[in-house]
Structure formats: C-alpha cells, structure tokens
Short mmCIF file of C-alpha atoms in Angstrom, two decimals:
data_model
loop_
_atom_site.label_atom_id
_atom_site.label_comp_id
_atom_site.label_asym_id
_atom_site.label_seq_id
_atom_site.Cartn_x
_atom_site.Cartn_y
_atom_site.Cartn_z
CA MET A 15 19.89 -64.95 -19.92
CA ALA A 16 19.11 -61.32 -20.82
CA SER A 17 17.53 -60.63 -24.18
CA PRO A 18 19.77 -58.83 -26.70
CA THR A 19 19.27 -55.07 -26.84
CA PRO A 20 18.84 -53.14 -30.10
CA LEU A 21 22.45 -52.04 -29.67
CA ASP A 22 23.62 -55.67 -29.40
CA LEU A 23 21.74 -56.61 -32.55
CA LEU A 24 23.11 -53.65 -34.49
CA SER A 25 26.66 -54.29 -33.25
CA SER A 26 26.53 -57.82 -34.63
CA GLN A 27 25.70 -56.47 -38.10
CA LEU A 28 28.55 -53.97 -38.35
CA VAL A 29 31.32 -54.51 -40.89
CA LEU A 30 34.71 -53.21 -39.74
CA VAL A 31 37.41 -52.47 -42.30
CA ARG A 32 40.11 -53.53 -39.83
CA GLU A 33 38.56 -57.02 -39.74
CA THR A 34 38.69 -57.58 -43.49
CA LEU A 35 41.37 -60.14 -44.19
CA THR A 36 42.84 -58.99 -47.50
CA PRO A 37 43.24 -55.81 -49.57
CA GLY A 38 40.89 -57.40 -52.10
CA GLU A 39 38.15 -57.77 -49.49
CA ARG A 40 38.57 -54.14 -48.50
CA ARG A 41 38.31 -52.99 -52.12
CA ALA A 42 35.17 -55.11 -52.55
CA LEU A 43 33.66 -53.51 -49.43
CA PHE A 44 34.45 -50.00 -50.66
CA ARG A 45 32.95 -50.75 -54.09
CA SER A 46 29.80 -52.11 -52.47
CA ALA A 47 29.54 -48.95 -50.36
CA GLU A 48 29.91 -46.78 -53.49
CA ARG A 49 27.04 -48.74 -55.06
CA GLY A 50 24.84 -48.11 -52.05
CA ARG A 51 24.92 -51.60 -50.57
CA PHE A 52 26.58 -50.41 -47.36
CA VAL A 53 26.24 -47.22 -45.31
CA ARG A 54 29.39 -45.70 -43.84
CA LEU A 55 28.66 -44.82 -40.20
CA ARG A 56 32.13 -43.51 -39.43
CA PRO A 57 35.63 -44.11 -40.83
CA GLY A 58 36.21 -47.83 -41.00
CA VAL A 59 32.70 -48.93 -39.98
CA TYR A 60 29.84 -49.89 -42.30
CA LEU A 61 26.33 -51.30 -41.99
CA PRO A 62 24.39 -53.12 -44.73
CA ALA A 63 22.08 -50.60 -46.42
CA ASP A 64 19.07 -52.92 -46.30
CA ILE A 65 19.32 -52.96 -42.50
CA TRP A 66 19.91 -49.21 -42.24
CA SER A 67 16.92 -48.32 -44.41
CA HIS A 68 14.52 -50.18 -42.10
CA LEU A 69 15.74 -48.52 -38.88
CA SER A 70 13.86 -45.74 -37.11
CA ALA A 71 15.72 -42.47 -36.58
CA GLU A 72 16.36 -43.48 -32.96
CA ASP A 73 17.80 -46.86 -33.98
CA GLN A 74 19.94 -45.25 -36.68
CA TYR A 75 21.47 -43.18 -33.89
CA LEU A 76 22.02 -46.39 -31.89
CA ALA A 77 23.82 -47.81 -34.93
CA ARG A 78 26.18 -44.82 -34.94
CA ILE A 79 26.78 -45.36 -31.23
CA ALA A 80 27.53 -49.04 -31.88
CA ALA A 81 30.00 -47.98 -34.57
CA ALA A 82 31.79 -45.64 -32.16
CA VAL A 83 31.97 -48.31 -29.46
CA ALA A 84 33.42 -50.77 -31.99
CA VAL A 85 36.48 -48.68 -32.82
CA GLU A 86 37.05 -46.14 -30.03
CA PRO A 87 39.70 -47.15 -27.51
CA GLY A 88 38.12 -47.92 -24.14
CA PRO A 89 37.02 -47.60 -21.52
CA LEU A 90 34.18 -45.44 -22.84
CA ILE A 91 31.55 -43.48 -20.94
CA LEU A 92 28.69 -42.44 -23.18
CA SER A 93 26.89 -39.30 -22.08
CA GLY A 94 24.36 -36.64 -23.06
CA LEU A 95 21.99 -37.59 -25.85
CA SER A 96 23.87 -40.84 -26.45
CA ALA A 97 23.16 -41.95 -22.89
CA ALA A 98 19.57 -40.74 -23.32
CA ALA A 99 19.19 -42.96 -26.39
CA LEU A 100 20.48 -45.97 -24.48
CA TRP A 101 18.10 -45.23 -21.61
CA ARG A 102 15.43 -45.20 -24.34
CA LEU A 103 14.29 -41.71 -23.43
CA PRO A 104 11.95 -40.06 -25.95
CA PHE A 105 13.36 -37.62 -28.50
CA ILE A 106 11.51 -34.70 -30.03
CA GLY A 107 12.29 -34.72 -33.73
CA SER A 108 15.34 -36.53 -35.04
CA PRO A 109 18.20 -37.58 -32.74
CA PRO A 110 21.67 -36.15 -33.44
CA ILE A 111 24.20 -37.87 -35.64
CA ARG A 112 27.37 -37.85 -33.57
CA PRO A 113 27.72 -40.01 -30.42
CA GLU A 114 28.82 -38.23 -27.23
CA ILE A 115 31.45 -39.56 -24.83
CA ILE A 116 33.15 -38.23 -21.71
CA SER A 117 36.90 -38.29 -22.15
CA GLY A 118 37.88 -36.69 -18.82
CA THR A 119 39.64 -33.42 -18.11
CA ALA A 120 43.08 -35.01 -18.56
CA ASN A 121 42.32 -35.89 -22.19
CA GLY A 122 40.35 -32.76 -23.03
CA GLY A 123 37.32 -32.42 -25.26
CA ARG A 124 38.85 -33.10 -28.65
CA SER A 125 35.79 -33.70 -30.81
CA ALA A 126 36.26 -35.25 -34.24
CA GLY A 127 33.94 -35.29 -37.21
CA SER A 128 32.16 -38.47 -36.13
CA ILE A 129 32.16 -38.14 -32.34
CA VAL A 130 31.73 -35.49 -29.62
CA ARG A 131 34.15 -35.67 -26.69
CA HIS A 132 33.41 -33.85 -23.45
CA GLY A 133 36.57 -33.01 -21.52
CA ILE A 134 34.89 -32.83 -18.10
CA ASP A 135 35.36 -34.54 -14.76
CA LEU A 136 34.40 -38.19 -14.93
CA PRO A 137 30.98 -38.71 -13.33
CA ALA A 138 30.78 -40.52 -10.02
CA SER A 139 27.68 -42.44 -11.06
CA VAL A 140 27.83 -44.59 -14.17
CA VAL A 141 26.02 -47.73 -15.26
CA ASP A 142 27.68 -50.67 -16.99
CA PHE A 143 26.20 -51.30 -20.41
CA GLY A 144 28.03 -54.23 -21.92
CA PRO A 145 31.55 -53.31 -23.05
CA PHE A 146 31.19 -49.65 -22.03
CA ALA A 147 29.44 -47.44 -19.50
CA ILE A 148 26.79 -44.74 -19.64
CA THR A 149 26.02 -41.93 -17.26
CA SER A 150 23.37 -42.74 -14.65
CA LEU A 151 19.79 -41.81 -15.46
CA SER A 152 19.87 -38.84 -13.09
CA ARG A 153 23.15 -37.52 -14.55
CA THR A 154 21.89 -38.07 -18.10
CA LEU A 155 18.72 -36.07 -17.42
CA VAL A 156 20.67 -33.25 -15.80
CA ASP A 157 23.16 -33.12 -18.68
CA VAL A 158 20.34 -32.99 -21.24
CA ALA A 159 18.58 -30.28 -19.21
CA ARG A 160 21.80 -28.22 -19.10
CA THR A 161 22.51 -28.39 -22.82
CA GLU A 162 19.37 -29.11 -24.84
CA SER A 163 16.09 -27.27 -25.43
CA PHE A 164 13.64 -26.87 -22.54
CA GLU A 165 10.91 -28.89 -24.28
CA ALA A 166 13.29 -31.75 -25.16
CA ALA A 167 14.57 -31.93 -21.57
CA VAL A 168 11.07 -31.73 -20.08
CA ALA A 169 9.83 -34.54 -22.33
CA MET A 170 12.67 -36.83 -21.21
CA THR A 171 12.32 -35.88 -17.55
CA ASP A 172 8.53 -36.29 -17.58
CA PHE A 173 8.99 -39.75 -19.07
CA SER A 174 11.47 -40.73 -16.36
CA LEU A 175 9.29 -39.45 -13.53
CA ARG A 176 6.14 -41.28 -14.55
CA LEU A 177 4.99 -44.50 -12.93
CA ARG A 178 6.33 -47.76 -14.33
CA GLN A 179 4.04 -49.30 -16.93
CA SER A 180 3.26 -52.99 -17.19
CA GLY A 181 5.44 -54.87 -19.64
CA GLU A 182 8.36 -52.45 -19.49
CA THR A 183 11.77 -53.98 -18.96
CA GLY A 184 15.40 -52.91 -19.08
CA PRO A 185 16.19 -49.20 -19.57
CA LEU A 186 12.53 -48.43 -20.36
CA ALA A 187 11.57 -49.47 -16.84
CA ALA A 188 14.06 -47.14 -15.13
CA ARG A 189 12.42 -44.41 -13.10
CA MET A 190 13.59 -41.19 -11.50
CA THR A 191 12.57 -38.95 -8.58
CA LYS A 192 12.85 -35.19 -8.20
CA LYS A 193 14.91 -35.74 -5.07
CA ALA A 194 17.50 -37.71 -7.05
CA LEU A 195 17.62 -34.98 -9.70
CA GLU A 196 18.14 -32.36 -7.00
CA GLU A 197 20.99 -34.36 -5.48
CA GLU A 198 22.63 -34.73 -8.91
CA LEU A 199 22.33 -31.00 -9.51
CA GLU A 200 23.87 -30.17 -6.16
CA ALA A 201 26.74 -32.59 -6.75
CA LEU A 202 27.58 -30.84 -10.04
CA LEU A 203 27.81 -27.30 -8.64
CA PRO A 204 29.21 -25.09 -9.99
CA THR A 205 28.34 -26.06 -13.55
CA THR A 206 27.25 -24.40 -16.77
CA GLY A 207 23.50 -24.58 -17.35
CA HIS A 208 22.64 -25.23 -13.69
CA ALA A 209 19.75 -22.73 -13.73
CA ARG A 210 18.32 -24.31 -16.90
CA ALA A 211 18.49 -27.78 -15.39
CA ARG A 212 16.82 -26.60 -12.18
CA ALA A 213 14.00 -25.02 -14.20
CA VAL A 214 13.43 -28.34 -16.01
CA ARG A 215 13.39 -30.22 -12.70
CA GLU A 216 10.84 -27.83 -11.20
CA PHE A 217 8.56 -27.91 -14.26
CA ALA A 218 8.71 -31.66 -15.00
CA ASN A 219 5.71 -33.75 -14.01
CA GLY A 220 5.44 -37.52 -14.08
CA LEU A 221 1.71 -37.28 -14.83
CA SER A 222 2.37 -36.28 -18.44
CA GLY A 223 1.20 -39.26 -20.44
CA SER A 224 3.19 -38.78 -23.65
CA VAL A 225 5.85 -36.67 -25.34
CA GLY A 226 3.08 -34.71 -27.09
CA GLU A 227 1.50 -33.89 -23.74
CA SER A 228 4.87 -32.72 -22.39
CA VAL A 229 5.41 -30.45 -25.40
CA SER A 230 1.85 -29.14 -25.09
CA ARG A 231 2.40 -28.35 -21.42
CA VAL A 232 5.62 -26.47 -22.16
CA ASN A 233 3.91 -24.30 -24.75
CA ILE A 234 0.84 -23.73 -22.56
CA HIS A 235 3.32 -22.37 -20.01
CA ARG A 236 5.22 -20.28 -22.56
CA LEU A 237 1.97 -18.76 -23.84
CA GLY A 238 1.17 -17.56 -20.32
CA PHE A 239 -1.98 -19.62 -19.76
CA PRO A 240 -2.79 -21.09 -16.33
CA PRO A 241 -1.31 -24.54 -15.69
CA PRO A 242 -3.79 -27.40 -16.16
CA GLU A 243 -4.48 -30.33 -13.90
CA LEU A 244 -3.22 -33.53 -15.49
CA GLN A 245 -4.90 -36.92 -15.97
CA VAL A 246 -8.16 -35.98 -14.24
CA VAL A 247 -10.78 -38.75 -14.28
CA PHE A 248 -14.44 -38.18 -15.21
CA THR A 249 -17.05 -40.87 -14.69
CA ASP A 250 -20.55 -41.56 -16.00
CA GLU A 251 -22.81 -44.58 -16.23
CA LYS A 252 -20.53 -46.09 -18.90
CA GLY A 253 -17.35 -45.87 -16.86
CA ALA A 254 -14.26 -43.74 -16.27
CA MET A 255 -12.56 -41.36 -18.71
CA GLU A 256 -9.12 -39.88 -18.07
CA VAL A 257 -8.35 -36.57 -19.78
CA ASP A 258 -4.97 -35.04 -20.57
CA PHE A 259 -5.59 -31.47 -19.37
CA TRP A 260 -8.29 -29.95 -17.17
CA TRP A 261 -8.98 -26.33 -16.21
CA ILE A 262 -11.69 -26.35 -13.56
CA ASP A 263 -12.28 -22.57 -13.62
CA VAL A 264 -13.61 -22.72 -17.18
CA ARG A 265 -14.56 -26.41 -17.12
CA GLY A 266 -12.27 -26.86 -20.09
CA ILE A 267 -10.69 -30.13 -21.25
CA GLY A 268 -7.65 -30.30 -23.51
CA GLU A 269 -6.70 -33.49 -25.33
CA PHE A 270 -3.52 -34.19 -27.27
CA ASP A 271 -4.15 -36.50 -30.22
CA GLY A 272 -1.00 -38.20 -31.41
CA GLU A 273 -1.10 -40.40 -34.49
CA GLY A 274 -0.24 -43.41 -32.33
CA LYS A 275 -3.68 -43.31 -30.76
CA TYR A 276 -5.17 -44.35 -34.10
CA ILE A 277 -2.59 -46.79 -35.46
CA ARG A 278 -0.43 -48.32 -32.70
CA THR A 279 -1.61 -51.67 -31.40
CA GLU A 280 -1.09 -50.78 -27.74
CA TYR A 281 -3.75 -48.09 -28.17
CA THR A 282 -6.08 -49.57 -30.77
CA HIS A 283 -6.47 -52.96 -29.03
CA GLY A 284 -7.51 -54.67 -32.26
CA ARG A 285 -9.86 -51.92 -33.44
CA THR A 286 -9.73 -50.41 -36.90
CA THR A 287 -8.75 -46.77 -37.29
CA ALA A 288 -12.35 -45.96 -38.19
CA GLN A 289 -13.60 -47.60 -35.00
CA VAL A 290 -11.04 -45.72 -32.90
CA VAL A 291 -12.27 -42.43 -34.41
CA ILE A 292 -15.88 -43.35 -33.64
CA ASP A 293 -15.00 -44.38 -30.08
CA GLU A 294 -13.10 -41.12 -29.52
CA LYS A 295 -16.08 -39.11 -30.79
CA ASN A 296 -18.43 -40.99 -28.46
CA ARG A 297 -16.03 -40.41 -25.57
CA GLU A 298 -15.90 -36.70 -26.35
CA ASN A 299 -19.71 -36.53 -26.38
CA ARG A 300 -19.80 -38.18 -22.95
CA LEU A 301 -17.34 -35.58 -21.64
CA ARG A 302 -19.33 -32.69 -23.12
CA ALA A 303 -22.45 -34.07 -21.44
CA GLN A 304 -20.79 -33.23 -18.10
CA ASP A 305 -20.98 -29.51 -18.78
CA THR A 306 -17.48 -29.23 -20.18
CA THR A 307 -15.86 -27.77 -23.28
CA VAL A 308 -13.40 -30.00 -25.13
CA SER A 309 -10.57 -28.90 -27.41
CA ARG A 310 -8.25 -31.35 -29.20
CA TRP A 311 -4.93 -30.72 -30.90
CA ASP A 312 -2.31 -32.73 -32.77
CA TRP A 313 1.49 -32.63 -33.03
CA ARG A 314 1.56 -29.70 -35.42
CA GLU A 315 -0.69 -27.62 -33.19
CA ALA A 316 1.13 -28.65 -30.01
CA ARG A 317 4.37 -27.25 -31.43
CA SER A 318 2.83 -24.16 -33.03
CA ARG A 319 2.19 -21.54 -30.37
CA PRO A 320 -0.32 -19.54 -32.45
CA ALA A 321 -2.30 -22.70 -33.23
CA LEU A 322 -2.24 -23.90 -29.63
CA ARG A 323 -3.19 -20.44 -28.38
CA ALA A 324 -6.32 -20.53 -30.54
CA LYS A 325 -7.22 -23.95 -29.11
CA LEU A 326 -6.83 -22.69 -25.54
CA LEU A 327 -8.83 -19.52 -26.19
CA SER A 328 -11.65 -21.69 -27.55
CA LEU A 329 -11.94 -23.22 -24.08
CA GLY A 330 -12.56 -19.81 -22.56
CA LEU A 331 -9.05 -19.61 -21.11
CA ARG A 332 -7.18 -16.32 -20.96
CA PRO A 333 -3.46 -15.76 -20.39
CA ILE A 334 -2.51 -14.87 -16.84
CA ARG A 335 0.89 -13.46 -17.77
CA ARG A 336 2.86 -12.31 -20.80
CA ALA A 337 3.93 -15.00 -23.26
CA ARG A 338 7.62 -15.87 -23.26
#
C-alpha cells in the first residue's frame, strides 16, 4: 500500500463548511476562524491554524491545492506551478497562492479570486494523482518555462534532468530527458512562450547539484562570464573532492554554500555545525594545494549580480560578452 502523500495528509485535515451539519456548527466554525483558530484557504474551506503555522511555504501551497480539489467540480487537471508543486519540483522563493487548473477551451479561462483557470486545449499527457490529474512532468516543465522566470524554470528543469538519488520515491524520483522536453515543445507548436521554453531546455543541465547552483549558473551566464564545468572531481592522498564550478583556464573553483550544508542531516551526517565548518575549511585548503583559487558564495550573493560578479573576478575570470 502506497504511503500517504503530503497532499493526502493535508486533505484529511480540511474542514468544509458544506459538511457541517447544522447552522450552529457553521457559526461556531466562523467564530473560531475569527479568533484565529482556523485559516480560511478559500471560500468554504478551512484548516486548523496550529497545522497551518507549522507548514513550510511549499506545503502551505499544497494545502491550498487540497482545498481547491475538495470543492471544485471535477474532473480536474492541475497545471503550471500547481503541477510543479505536486511533482515536488524546487521553488525559488515563495510559491504562489492560487492553484492553477486547465479548464479547456470550451469552458474558457475564467479565473476567480482563489483559483487560476487556463482555457487552453486539454493536454494529451496527464498523470493520475488520486481524485484528479496533473500535467505530465515534461508538460509541466514546458509550461513553467513558458510562463515563469528563466531562473525558476532552469532550477526546476535542472532538478528533473539530474540522476536519480538513492532513497527518492514517488514524484521526487521522476526524471526527465532533453529529448522528451523537445518532443513536448514540438507538440505544443504554435504556442506563446515557445522561444523562452526552448532557451530553458538548451541551458538546463542535470549536473547542477542544487537550486542555488542553478541560480548561480544562470547569473554567471547573464553576467557574461564563460560557462563553468560542473561537478569536476579533484583527488589527493585523502580522497576525492567534487566541486560545483570549475574554470580550467584560470584554475578557478566556485562553490555555492547553501545553509543546508551546515544544518540539514543529509549533509551533516551527525556532525555539529562547527565541525562541518572545520571540515569545509580543510577541504578548501586541500583544493588550494592543487594550484587552484577558490571562491565561495551564499544565497544572497548567488542572486545578487554585483556580488557574484565580484566573486568571479576574484578568481581571475573576465566577462567574454556583455552582461544581459
């Protein structure tokens, strides 16, 4: 039996006004909401506030999707960023608030305050997801690439192109190929945003190891610097070391340092934050001993072009074309 998904768990916690038995129960629910004990996700759908307050931004968005599924007449096809959330693709910043569905050209794209409806042709490729459907991974990535920012689309596409990791199951384990993306693009012609989606497909690289690396790579490109090699391995007598970015012409190494490296258990492996910092410093010294220059940056610097430019210049790199 399949394990319940976050959406299943959230759906089971929803309180629907239409399911309250008496006017008195409805009044009690509304009073509790006014006192902050429930959060209104959309008209007629509430979630206990103590559950809502402990959800990540991504899971809060899943809760809004669950609320839409609970009351919208079916069959539903979730698309765009809603499908991306269900595929567990990585978001940059906070997810949106309103779920997105495809309503078909016959029904039109009549968006309401709590939901976005796309009045487009129904996609040929959908995936069953419990009581509703979502666009296939390839269609989801193309739709995001057509409508969202370049860096957001690249981060999701990079994630989907990378090799499957051990322990991943369900939507997290789904993987994509550039050939499948090309076929999806061709099937959609003519369509708005086709050139944007093609640019994302051409730029995306499954070797990017994290969202921060994807964002860094986008801004390295926008700043006009030469593209780096990704995940190059250096070795010494103590073993192998894989680096995020490598420019052989200047023997420069770039490393993205996300906060997760220092606090998340899958990276710390039982070490304290202090020990992780010491180990990273020792690793950097080993890399420098191989006649390299190392520059590190964090999330703020990855997203700030002036800050990232300074980091790249410190490696001896120079732009090869005008910044975009």
